[in-house]
Short mmCIF file of C-alpha atoms in Angstrom, two decimals:
data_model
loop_
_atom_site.label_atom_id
_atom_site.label_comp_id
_atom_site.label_asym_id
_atom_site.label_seq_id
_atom_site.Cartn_x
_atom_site.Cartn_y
_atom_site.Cartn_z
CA UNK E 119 83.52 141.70 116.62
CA UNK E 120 87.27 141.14 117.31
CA UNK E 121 89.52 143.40 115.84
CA UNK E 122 93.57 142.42 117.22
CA UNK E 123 96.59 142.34 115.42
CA UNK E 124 97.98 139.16 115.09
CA UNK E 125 101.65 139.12 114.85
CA UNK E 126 103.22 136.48 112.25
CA UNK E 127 104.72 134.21 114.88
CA UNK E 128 100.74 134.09 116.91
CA UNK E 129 99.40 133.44 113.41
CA UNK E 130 101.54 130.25 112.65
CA UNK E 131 100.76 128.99 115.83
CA UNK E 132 97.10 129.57 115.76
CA UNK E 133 97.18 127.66 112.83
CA UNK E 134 99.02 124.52 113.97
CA UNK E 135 96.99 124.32 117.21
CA UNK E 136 93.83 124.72 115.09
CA UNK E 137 94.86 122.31 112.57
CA UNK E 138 95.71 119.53 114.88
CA UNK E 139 92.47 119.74 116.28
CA UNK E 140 90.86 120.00 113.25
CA UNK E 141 93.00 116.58 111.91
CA UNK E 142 92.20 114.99 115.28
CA UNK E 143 87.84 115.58 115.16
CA UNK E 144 88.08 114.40 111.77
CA UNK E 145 90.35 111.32 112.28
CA UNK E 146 87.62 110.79 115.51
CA UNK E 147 84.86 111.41 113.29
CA UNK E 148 85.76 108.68 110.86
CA UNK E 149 86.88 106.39 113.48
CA UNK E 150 83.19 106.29 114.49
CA UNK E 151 81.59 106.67 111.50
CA UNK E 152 83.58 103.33 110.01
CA UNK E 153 82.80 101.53 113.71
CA UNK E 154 78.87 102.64 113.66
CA UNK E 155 78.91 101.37 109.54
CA UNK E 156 80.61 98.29 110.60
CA UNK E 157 78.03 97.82 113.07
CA UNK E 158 74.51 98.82 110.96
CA UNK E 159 73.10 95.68 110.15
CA UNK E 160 70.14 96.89 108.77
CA UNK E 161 68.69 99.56 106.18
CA UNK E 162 67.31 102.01 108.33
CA UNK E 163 70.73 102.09 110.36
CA UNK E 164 72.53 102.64 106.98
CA UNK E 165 70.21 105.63 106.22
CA UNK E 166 70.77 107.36 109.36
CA UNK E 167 74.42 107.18 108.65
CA UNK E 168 72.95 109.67 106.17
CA UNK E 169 72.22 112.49 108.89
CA UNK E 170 74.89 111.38 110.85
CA UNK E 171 77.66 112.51 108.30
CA UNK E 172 75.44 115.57 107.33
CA UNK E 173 75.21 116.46 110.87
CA UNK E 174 78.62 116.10 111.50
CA UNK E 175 79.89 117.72 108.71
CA UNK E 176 77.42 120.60 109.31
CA UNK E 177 79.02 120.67 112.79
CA UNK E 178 82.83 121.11 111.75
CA UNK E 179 81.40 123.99 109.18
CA UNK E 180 80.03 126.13 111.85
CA UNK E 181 83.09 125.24 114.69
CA UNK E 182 85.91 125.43 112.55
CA UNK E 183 85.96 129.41 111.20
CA UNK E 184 89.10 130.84 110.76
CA UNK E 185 88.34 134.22 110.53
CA UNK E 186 91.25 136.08 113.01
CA UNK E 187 87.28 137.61 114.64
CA UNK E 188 86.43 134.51 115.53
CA UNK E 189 89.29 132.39 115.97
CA UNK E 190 90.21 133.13 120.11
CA UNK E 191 86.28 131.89 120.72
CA UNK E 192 86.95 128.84 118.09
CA UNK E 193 89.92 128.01 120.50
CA UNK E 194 87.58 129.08 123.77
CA UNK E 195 85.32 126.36 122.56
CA UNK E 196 87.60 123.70 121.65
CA UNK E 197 89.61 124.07 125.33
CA UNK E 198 85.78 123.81 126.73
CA UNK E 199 85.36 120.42 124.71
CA UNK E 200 88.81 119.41 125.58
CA UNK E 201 90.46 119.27 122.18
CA UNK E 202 92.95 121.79 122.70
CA UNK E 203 94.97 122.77 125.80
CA UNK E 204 95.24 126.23 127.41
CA UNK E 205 98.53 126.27 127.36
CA UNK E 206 99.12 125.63 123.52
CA UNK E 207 97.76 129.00 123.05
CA UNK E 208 100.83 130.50 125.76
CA UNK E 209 102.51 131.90 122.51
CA UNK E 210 99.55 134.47 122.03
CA UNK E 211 99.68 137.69 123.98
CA UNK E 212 97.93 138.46 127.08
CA UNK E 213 94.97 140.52 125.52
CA UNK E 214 94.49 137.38 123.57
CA UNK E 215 94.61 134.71 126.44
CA UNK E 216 92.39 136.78 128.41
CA UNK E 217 89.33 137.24 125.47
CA UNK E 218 89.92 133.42 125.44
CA UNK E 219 89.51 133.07 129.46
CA UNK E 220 86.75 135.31 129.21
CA UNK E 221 84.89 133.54 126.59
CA UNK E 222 85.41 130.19 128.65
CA UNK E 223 83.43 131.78 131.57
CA UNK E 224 80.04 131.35 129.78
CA UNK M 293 48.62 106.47 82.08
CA UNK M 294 47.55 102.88 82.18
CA UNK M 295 43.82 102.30 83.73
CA UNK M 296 43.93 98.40 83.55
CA UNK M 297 41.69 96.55 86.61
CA UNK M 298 44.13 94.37 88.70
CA UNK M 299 42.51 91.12 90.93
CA UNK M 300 42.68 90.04 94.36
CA UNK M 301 45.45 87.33 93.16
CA UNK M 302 47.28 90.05 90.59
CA UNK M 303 47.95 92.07 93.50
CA UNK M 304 48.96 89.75 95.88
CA UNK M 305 51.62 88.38 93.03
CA UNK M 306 52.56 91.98 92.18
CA UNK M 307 53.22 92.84 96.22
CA UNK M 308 55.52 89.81 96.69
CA UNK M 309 57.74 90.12 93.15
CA UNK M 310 57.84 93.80 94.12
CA UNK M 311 58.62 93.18 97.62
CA UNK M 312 61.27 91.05 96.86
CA UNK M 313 62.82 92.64 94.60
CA UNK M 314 63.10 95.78 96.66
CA UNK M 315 64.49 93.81 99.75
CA UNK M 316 66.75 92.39 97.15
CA UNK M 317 68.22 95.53 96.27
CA UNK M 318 68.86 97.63 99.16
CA UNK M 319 70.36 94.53 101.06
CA UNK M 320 72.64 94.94 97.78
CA UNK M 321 73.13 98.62 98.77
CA UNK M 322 74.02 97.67 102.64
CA UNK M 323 76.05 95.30 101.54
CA UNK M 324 77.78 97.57 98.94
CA UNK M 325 78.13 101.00 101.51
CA UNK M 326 79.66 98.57 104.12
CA UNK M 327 82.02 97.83 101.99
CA UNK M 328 82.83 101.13 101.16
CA UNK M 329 82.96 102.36 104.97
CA UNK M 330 84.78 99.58 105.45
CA UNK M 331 87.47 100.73 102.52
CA UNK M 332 87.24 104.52 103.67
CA UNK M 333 90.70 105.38 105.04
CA UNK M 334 90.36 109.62 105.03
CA UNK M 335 88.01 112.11 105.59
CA UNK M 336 87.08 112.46 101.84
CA UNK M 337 86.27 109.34 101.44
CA UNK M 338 83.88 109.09 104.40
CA UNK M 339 82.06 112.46 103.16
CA UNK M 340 81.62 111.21 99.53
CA UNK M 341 79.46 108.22 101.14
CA UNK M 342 77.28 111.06 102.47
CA UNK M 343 76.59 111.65 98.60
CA UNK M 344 76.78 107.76 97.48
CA UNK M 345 73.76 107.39 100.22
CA UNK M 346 71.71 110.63 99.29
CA UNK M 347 72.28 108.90 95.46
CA UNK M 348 70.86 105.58 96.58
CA UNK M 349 67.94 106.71 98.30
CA UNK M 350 66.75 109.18 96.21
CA UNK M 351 67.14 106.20 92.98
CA UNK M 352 65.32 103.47 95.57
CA UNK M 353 62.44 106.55 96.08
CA UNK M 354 62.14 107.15 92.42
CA UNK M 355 62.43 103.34 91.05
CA UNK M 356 60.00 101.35 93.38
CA UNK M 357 56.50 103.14 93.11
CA UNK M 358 53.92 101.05 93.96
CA UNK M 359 51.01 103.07 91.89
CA UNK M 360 49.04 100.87 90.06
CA UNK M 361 49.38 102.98 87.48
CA UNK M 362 53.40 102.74 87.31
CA UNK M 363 53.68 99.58 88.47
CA UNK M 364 54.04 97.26 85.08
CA UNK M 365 56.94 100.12 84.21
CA UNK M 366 58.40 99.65 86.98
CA UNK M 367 58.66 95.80 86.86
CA UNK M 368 60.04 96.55 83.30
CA UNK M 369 62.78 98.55 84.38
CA UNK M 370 63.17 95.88 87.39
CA UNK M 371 62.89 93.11 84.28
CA UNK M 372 65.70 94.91 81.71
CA UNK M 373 67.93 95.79 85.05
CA UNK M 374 68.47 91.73 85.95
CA UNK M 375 66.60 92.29 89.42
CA UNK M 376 63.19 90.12 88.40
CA UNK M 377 62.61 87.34 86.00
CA UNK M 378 59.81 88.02 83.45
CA UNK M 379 58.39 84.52 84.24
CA UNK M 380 57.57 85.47 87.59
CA UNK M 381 54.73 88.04 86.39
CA UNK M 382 53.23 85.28 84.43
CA UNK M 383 50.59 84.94 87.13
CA UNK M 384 49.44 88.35 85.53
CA UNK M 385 46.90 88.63 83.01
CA UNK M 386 48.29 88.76 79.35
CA UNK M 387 47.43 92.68 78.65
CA UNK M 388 49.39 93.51 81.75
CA UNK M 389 52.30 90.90 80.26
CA UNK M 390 51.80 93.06 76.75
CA UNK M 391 52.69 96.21 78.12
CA UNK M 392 55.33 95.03 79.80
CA UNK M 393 56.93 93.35 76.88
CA UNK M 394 56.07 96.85 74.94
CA UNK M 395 58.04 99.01 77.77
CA UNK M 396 61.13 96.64 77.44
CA UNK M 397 61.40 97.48 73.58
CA UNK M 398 62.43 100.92 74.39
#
């Protein structure tokens, strides 16, 4: 469990770099959800459309947590799965970067 | 709950106006959630078909149940909802027609 202080000026940004990549899954997500609806052409593909959303929004619950104890491995995970870049997060202070580097090592 | 004996040829009749009627509707509900993915322009929109589809099934699950025994109530619901034509069940025997016509007075 994370305990930093997060200074007003790391807080705004953590919030704009998590909710552009936030905006951007979702905007993916629904990109492919309309394509693979677009595309069912039967019953059994329109019921797994069912899980599918379920899933996914099961998956953006559990990634997206913005608790300041969890946020630097949020961001470790979503530099790892190439939504966010590294250096978006420059504005946070070095005890910060470096939980994130660490947390990119496993 | 109805006991009544149903023949090789009551069956058979019963299978295909059920069958049809079924195939009927979900190609309705494709046709209808298609639609709907198709309208879906935000992320709200795309979760509330997880609920249209959990809606749909569950109704489908609950409305077509084969069971002898629920069978001439479910053709009357089928009947009053504009999915079957009563004449089609006239290949049934007339105290399976009776209850019908009783179940569509309520």
């Amino acid at each position: 469990m994370l305990n930093l202080k997060w200074s007003d000026s790391e807080k705004k940004l953590a919030r704009q770099v998590y909710d552009k990549a936030l905006k951007s899954e979702l905007a993916n997500i629904l990109a492919e959800f309309k394509s693979k609806a677009a595309a069912a052409s039967n019953v059994s593909e329109m019921w797994a459309l069912e899980d599918y959303l379920i899933d996914r929004r099961r998956e953006i619950d559990s990634k997206y947590d913005y608790r300041y104890s969890q946020l630097l491995f949020v961001f470790a995970r979503l530099i790892r799965e190439g939504r966010i870049d590294e250096d978006a997060l420059s504005g946070l202070l070095p005890e910060k970067r470096a939980v994130i580097r660490r947390a990119l090592e496993y």
